[in-house]
CSV table of C-alpha atoms in Angstrom, one decimal:
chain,number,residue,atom,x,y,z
A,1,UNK,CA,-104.9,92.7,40.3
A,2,UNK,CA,-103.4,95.2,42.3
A,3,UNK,CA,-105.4,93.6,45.6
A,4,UNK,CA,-103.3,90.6,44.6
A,5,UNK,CA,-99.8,91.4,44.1
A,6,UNK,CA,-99.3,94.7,46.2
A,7,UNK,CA,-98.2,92.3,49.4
A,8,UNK,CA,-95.3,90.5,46.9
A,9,UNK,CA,-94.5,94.2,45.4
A,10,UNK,CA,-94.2,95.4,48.9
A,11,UNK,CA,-91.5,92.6,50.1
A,12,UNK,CA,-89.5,93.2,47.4
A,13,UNK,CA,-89.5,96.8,47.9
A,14,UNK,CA,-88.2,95.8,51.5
A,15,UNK,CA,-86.0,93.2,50.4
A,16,UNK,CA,-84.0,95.7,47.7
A,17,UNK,CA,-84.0,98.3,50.6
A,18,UNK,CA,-82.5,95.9,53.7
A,19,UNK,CA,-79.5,95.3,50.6
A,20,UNK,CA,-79.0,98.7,49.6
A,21,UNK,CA,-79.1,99.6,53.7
A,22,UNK,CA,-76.7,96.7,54.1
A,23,UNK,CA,-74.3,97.6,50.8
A,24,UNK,CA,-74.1,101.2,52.6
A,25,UNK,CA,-72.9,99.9,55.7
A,26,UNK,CA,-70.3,98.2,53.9
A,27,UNK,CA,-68.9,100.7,52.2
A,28,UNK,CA,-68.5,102.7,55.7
A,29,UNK,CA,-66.3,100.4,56.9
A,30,UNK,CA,-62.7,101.2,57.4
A,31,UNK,CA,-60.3,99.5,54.9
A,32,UNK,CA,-58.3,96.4,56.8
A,33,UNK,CA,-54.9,97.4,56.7
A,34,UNK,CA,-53.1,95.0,54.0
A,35,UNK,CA,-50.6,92.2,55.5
A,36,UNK,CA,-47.2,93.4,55.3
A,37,UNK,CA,-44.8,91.4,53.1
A,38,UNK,CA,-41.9,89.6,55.0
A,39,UNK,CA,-38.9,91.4,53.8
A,40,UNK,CA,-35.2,89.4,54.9
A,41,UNK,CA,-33.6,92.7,53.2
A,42,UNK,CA,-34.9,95.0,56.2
A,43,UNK,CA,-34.0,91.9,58.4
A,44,UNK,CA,-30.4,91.3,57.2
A,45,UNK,CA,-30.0,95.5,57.9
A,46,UNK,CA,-31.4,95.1,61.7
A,47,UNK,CA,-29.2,92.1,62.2
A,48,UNK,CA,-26.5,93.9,60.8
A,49,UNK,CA,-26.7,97.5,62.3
A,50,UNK,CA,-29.5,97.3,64.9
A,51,UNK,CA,-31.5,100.2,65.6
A,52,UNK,CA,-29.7,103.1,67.6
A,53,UNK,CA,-32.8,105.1,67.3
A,54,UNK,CA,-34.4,102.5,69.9
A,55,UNK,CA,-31.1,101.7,71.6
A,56,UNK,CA,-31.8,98.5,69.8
A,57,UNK,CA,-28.3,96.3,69.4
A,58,UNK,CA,-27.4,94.5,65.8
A,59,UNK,CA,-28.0,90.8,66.4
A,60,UNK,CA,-24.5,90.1,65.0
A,61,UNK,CA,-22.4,91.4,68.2
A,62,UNK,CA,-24.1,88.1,69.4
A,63,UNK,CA,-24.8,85.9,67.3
A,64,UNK,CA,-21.9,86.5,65.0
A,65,UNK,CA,-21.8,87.4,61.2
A,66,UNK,CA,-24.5,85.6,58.9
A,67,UNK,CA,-25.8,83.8,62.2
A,68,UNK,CA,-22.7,82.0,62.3
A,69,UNK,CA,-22.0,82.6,66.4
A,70,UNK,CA,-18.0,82.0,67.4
A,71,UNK,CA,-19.4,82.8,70.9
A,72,UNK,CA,-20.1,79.1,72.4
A,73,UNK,CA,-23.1,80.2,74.7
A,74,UNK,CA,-24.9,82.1,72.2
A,75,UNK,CA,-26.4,79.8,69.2
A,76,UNK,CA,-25.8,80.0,65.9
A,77,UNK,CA,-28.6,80.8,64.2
A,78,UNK,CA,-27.6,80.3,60.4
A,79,UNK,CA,-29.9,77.8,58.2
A,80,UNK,CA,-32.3,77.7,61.2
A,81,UNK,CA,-36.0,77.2,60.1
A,82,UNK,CA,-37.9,80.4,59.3
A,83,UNK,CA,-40.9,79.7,61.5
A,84,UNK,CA,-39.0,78.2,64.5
A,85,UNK,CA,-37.0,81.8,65.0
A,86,UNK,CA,-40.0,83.6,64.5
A,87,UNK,CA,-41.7,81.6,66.9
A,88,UNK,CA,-38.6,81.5,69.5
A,89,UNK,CA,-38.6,85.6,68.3
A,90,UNK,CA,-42.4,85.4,70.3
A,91,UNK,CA,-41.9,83.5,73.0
A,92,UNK,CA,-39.2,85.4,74.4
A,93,UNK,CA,-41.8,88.3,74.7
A,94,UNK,CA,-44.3,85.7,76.9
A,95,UNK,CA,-43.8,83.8,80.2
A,96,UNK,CA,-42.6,80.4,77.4
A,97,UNK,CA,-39.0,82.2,77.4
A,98,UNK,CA,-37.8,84.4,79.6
A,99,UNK,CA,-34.4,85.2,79.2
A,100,UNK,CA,-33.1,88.6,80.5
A,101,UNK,CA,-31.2,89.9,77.3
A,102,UNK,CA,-33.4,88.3,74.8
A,103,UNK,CA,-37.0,89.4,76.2
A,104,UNK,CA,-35.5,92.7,76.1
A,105,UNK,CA,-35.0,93.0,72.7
A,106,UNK,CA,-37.9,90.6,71.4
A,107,UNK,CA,-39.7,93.0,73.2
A,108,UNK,CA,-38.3,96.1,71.1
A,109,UNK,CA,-39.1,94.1,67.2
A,110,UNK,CA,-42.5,94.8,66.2
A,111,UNK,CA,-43.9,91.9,64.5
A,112,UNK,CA,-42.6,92.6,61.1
A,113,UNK,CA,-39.2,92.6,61.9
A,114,UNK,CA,-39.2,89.4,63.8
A,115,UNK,CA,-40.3,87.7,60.8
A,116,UNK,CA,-37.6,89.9,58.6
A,117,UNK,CA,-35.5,88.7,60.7
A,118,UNK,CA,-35.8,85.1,60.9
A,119,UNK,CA,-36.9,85.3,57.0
A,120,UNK,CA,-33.0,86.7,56.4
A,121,UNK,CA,-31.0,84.2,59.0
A,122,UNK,CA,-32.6,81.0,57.2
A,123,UNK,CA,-30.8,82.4,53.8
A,124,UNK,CA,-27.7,81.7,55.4
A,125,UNK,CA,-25.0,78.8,55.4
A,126,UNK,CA,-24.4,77.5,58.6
A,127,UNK,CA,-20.5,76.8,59.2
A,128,UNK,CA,-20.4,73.5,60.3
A,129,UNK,CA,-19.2,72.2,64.1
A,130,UNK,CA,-17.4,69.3,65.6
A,131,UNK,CA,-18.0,67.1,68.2
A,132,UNK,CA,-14.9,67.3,71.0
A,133,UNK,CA,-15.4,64.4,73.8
A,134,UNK,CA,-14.3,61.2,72.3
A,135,UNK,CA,-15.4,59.5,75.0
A,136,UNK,CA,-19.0,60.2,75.1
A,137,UNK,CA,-19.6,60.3,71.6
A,138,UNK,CA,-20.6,57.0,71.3
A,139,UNK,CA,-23.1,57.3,74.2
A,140,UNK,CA,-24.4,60.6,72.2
A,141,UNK,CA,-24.9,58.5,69.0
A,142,UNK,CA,-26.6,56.1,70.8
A,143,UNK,CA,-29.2,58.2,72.7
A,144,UNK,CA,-29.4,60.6,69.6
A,145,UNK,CA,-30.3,57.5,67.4
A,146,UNK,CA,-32.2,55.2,69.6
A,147,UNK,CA,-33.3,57.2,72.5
A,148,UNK,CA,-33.1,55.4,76.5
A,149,UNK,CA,-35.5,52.8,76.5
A,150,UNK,CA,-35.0,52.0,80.2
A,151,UNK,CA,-36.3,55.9,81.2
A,152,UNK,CA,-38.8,56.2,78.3
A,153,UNK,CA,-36.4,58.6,76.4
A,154,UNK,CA,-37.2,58.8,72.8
A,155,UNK,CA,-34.7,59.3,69.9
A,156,UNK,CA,-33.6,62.9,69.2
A,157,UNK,CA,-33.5,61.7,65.6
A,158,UNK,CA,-37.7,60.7,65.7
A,159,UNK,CA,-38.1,64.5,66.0
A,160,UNK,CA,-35.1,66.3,64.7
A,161,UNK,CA,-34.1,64.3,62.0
A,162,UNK,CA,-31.0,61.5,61.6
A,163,UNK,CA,-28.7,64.3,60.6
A,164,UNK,CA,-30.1,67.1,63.0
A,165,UNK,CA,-31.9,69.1,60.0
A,166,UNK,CA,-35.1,69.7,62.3
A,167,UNK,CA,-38.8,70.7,61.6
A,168,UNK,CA,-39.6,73.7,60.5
A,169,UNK,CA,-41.7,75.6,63.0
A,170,UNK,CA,-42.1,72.5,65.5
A,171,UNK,CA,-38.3,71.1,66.1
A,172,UNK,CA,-35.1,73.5,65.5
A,173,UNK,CA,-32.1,72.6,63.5
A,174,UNK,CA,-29.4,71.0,65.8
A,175,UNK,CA,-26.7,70.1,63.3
A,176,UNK,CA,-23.8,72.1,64.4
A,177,UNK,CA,-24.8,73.6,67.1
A,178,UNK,CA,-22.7,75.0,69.9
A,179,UNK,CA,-22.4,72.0,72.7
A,180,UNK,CA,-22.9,74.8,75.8
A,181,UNK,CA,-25.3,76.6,74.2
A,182,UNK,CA,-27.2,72.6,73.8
A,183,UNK,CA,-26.5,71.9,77.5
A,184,UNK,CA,-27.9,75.1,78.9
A,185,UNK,CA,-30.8,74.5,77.2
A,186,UNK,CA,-31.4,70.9,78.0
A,187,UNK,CA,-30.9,72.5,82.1
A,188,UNK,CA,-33.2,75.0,81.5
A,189,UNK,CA,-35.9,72.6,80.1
A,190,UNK,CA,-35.4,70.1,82.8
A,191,UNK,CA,-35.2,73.1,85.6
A,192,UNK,CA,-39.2,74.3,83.5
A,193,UNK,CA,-37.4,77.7,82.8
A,194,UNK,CA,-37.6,77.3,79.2
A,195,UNK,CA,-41.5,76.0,78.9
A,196,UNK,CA,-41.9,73.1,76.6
A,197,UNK,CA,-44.1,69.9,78.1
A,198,UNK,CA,-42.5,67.8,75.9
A,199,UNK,CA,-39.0,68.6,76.0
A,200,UNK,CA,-39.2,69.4,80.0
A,201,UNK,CA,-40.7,65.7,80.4
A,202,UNK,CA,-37.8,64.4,78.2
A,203,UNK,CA,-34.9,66.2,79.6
A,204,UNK,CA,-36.2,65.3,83.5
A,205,UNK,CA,-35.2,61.5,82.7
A,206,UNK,CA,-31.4,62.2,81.4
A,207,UNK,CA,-28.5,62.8,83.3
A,208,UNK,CA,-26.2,65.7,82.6
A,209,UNK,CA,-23.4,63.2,81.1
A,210,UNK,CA,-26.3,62.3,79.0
A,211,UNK,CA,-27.2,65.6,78.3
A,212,UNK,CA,-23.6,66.7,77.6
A,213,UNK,CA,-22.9,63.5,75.8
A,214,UNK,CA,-26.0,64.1,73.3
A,215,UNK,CA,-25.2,67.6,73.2
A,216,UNK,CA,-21.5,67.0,71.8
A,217,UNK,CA,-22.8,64.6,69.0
A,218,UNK,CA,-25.3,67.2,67.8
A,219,UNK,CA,-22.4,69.9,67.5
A,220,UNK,CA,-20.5,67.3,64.8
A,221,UNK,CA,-24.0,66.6,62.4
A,222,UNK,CA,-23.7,67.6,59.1
């Protein structure tokens, strides 16, 4: 008997000691730090006040209070989706978005407080804008709604919705958006400062009165 079953005895004996060696192992481990939870409390406070400790600047000197930006350059970030400022938040700290003031401070959030941040700005109402050049706005309507078939130019409306609402993460909120900061940005795509294949091949095919005429229709979406 014992000629018979000492070689399956013996595997198990193995078998129970490779677990216990690999249940030891386990337990030596470190613990994985737990993910922190997104807190738009701690973001609404750096928004608000900033960070002297850091030399860190509150967001609303430029962006105005609640996101709502009275400063036509700077855009208002109010009701803009979550994961499109948090990505933008990112990008400004890569070779995507360079921008001199930004990268600085991008550079200064750990990643926590960019999503605080964006987490707290999406809570707020956007005031709304107005579009002011009566003469293009029909031209803006029509390229916003129906693109420039004759330079491949698709609707602005295919990818940020027929009232400017957006996508979140993939396609920001345009509704109400300041018309210089829209124009800058449109340059700076077109120029392959701002990296974005799709909106750099876009922009490259439209003037800048289609660019400004666009631009001034988005500002007056509700």
């Amino acid at each position: 008997m014992n000629s018979v079953f000492s070689p399956l005895v013996k595997s198990l004996f193995v078998a129970l000691l490779a677990v216990s060696a690999t249940a030891s192992a386990e337990d030596k481990k470190p613990a994985q730090p737990a993910a922190a939870k997104i807190d738009p409390a701690k973001g609404a406070s750096l928004y608000t006040d900033g960070d002297n400790a850091r030399g860190l600047p509150a967001c609303v000197s430029c962006h105005g209070a609640g996101g709502n930006s009275t400063i036509a350059v700077n855009p208002r970030l109010a009701g803009q989706h979550e994961g499109y400022l948090y990505k933008q938040l990112v990008n400004f700290t890569t070779a995507d978005r360079q921008q001199p003031v930004m990268t600085t401070y991008a550079k200064m959030l750990t990643d926590e407080e960019k999503h605080n941040v964006a987490a707290w700005l999406v809570t707020q109402a956007p005031k709304p804008g107005a579009a002011k050049n009566k003469e293009s706005i029909e031209l803006g309507k029509k390229i916003y709604r129906g693109g420039i078939a004759e330079k491949n130019v698709p609707a602005c409306a295919s990818c940020h919705g027929a009232t400017g609402g957006g996508m979140p993460v993939q396609y920001p909120r345009l509704s109400g958006q300041h018309q210089d900061y829209t124009v800058a940005q449109l340059g700076l795509f077109k120029g392959g400062t701002r990296k974005s294949a799709e909106m750099a091949t876009i922009a490259k095919r439209m003037s800048d009165e289609e660019m400004k005429a666009v631009a001034d229709y988005v500002a007056g979406l509700k």
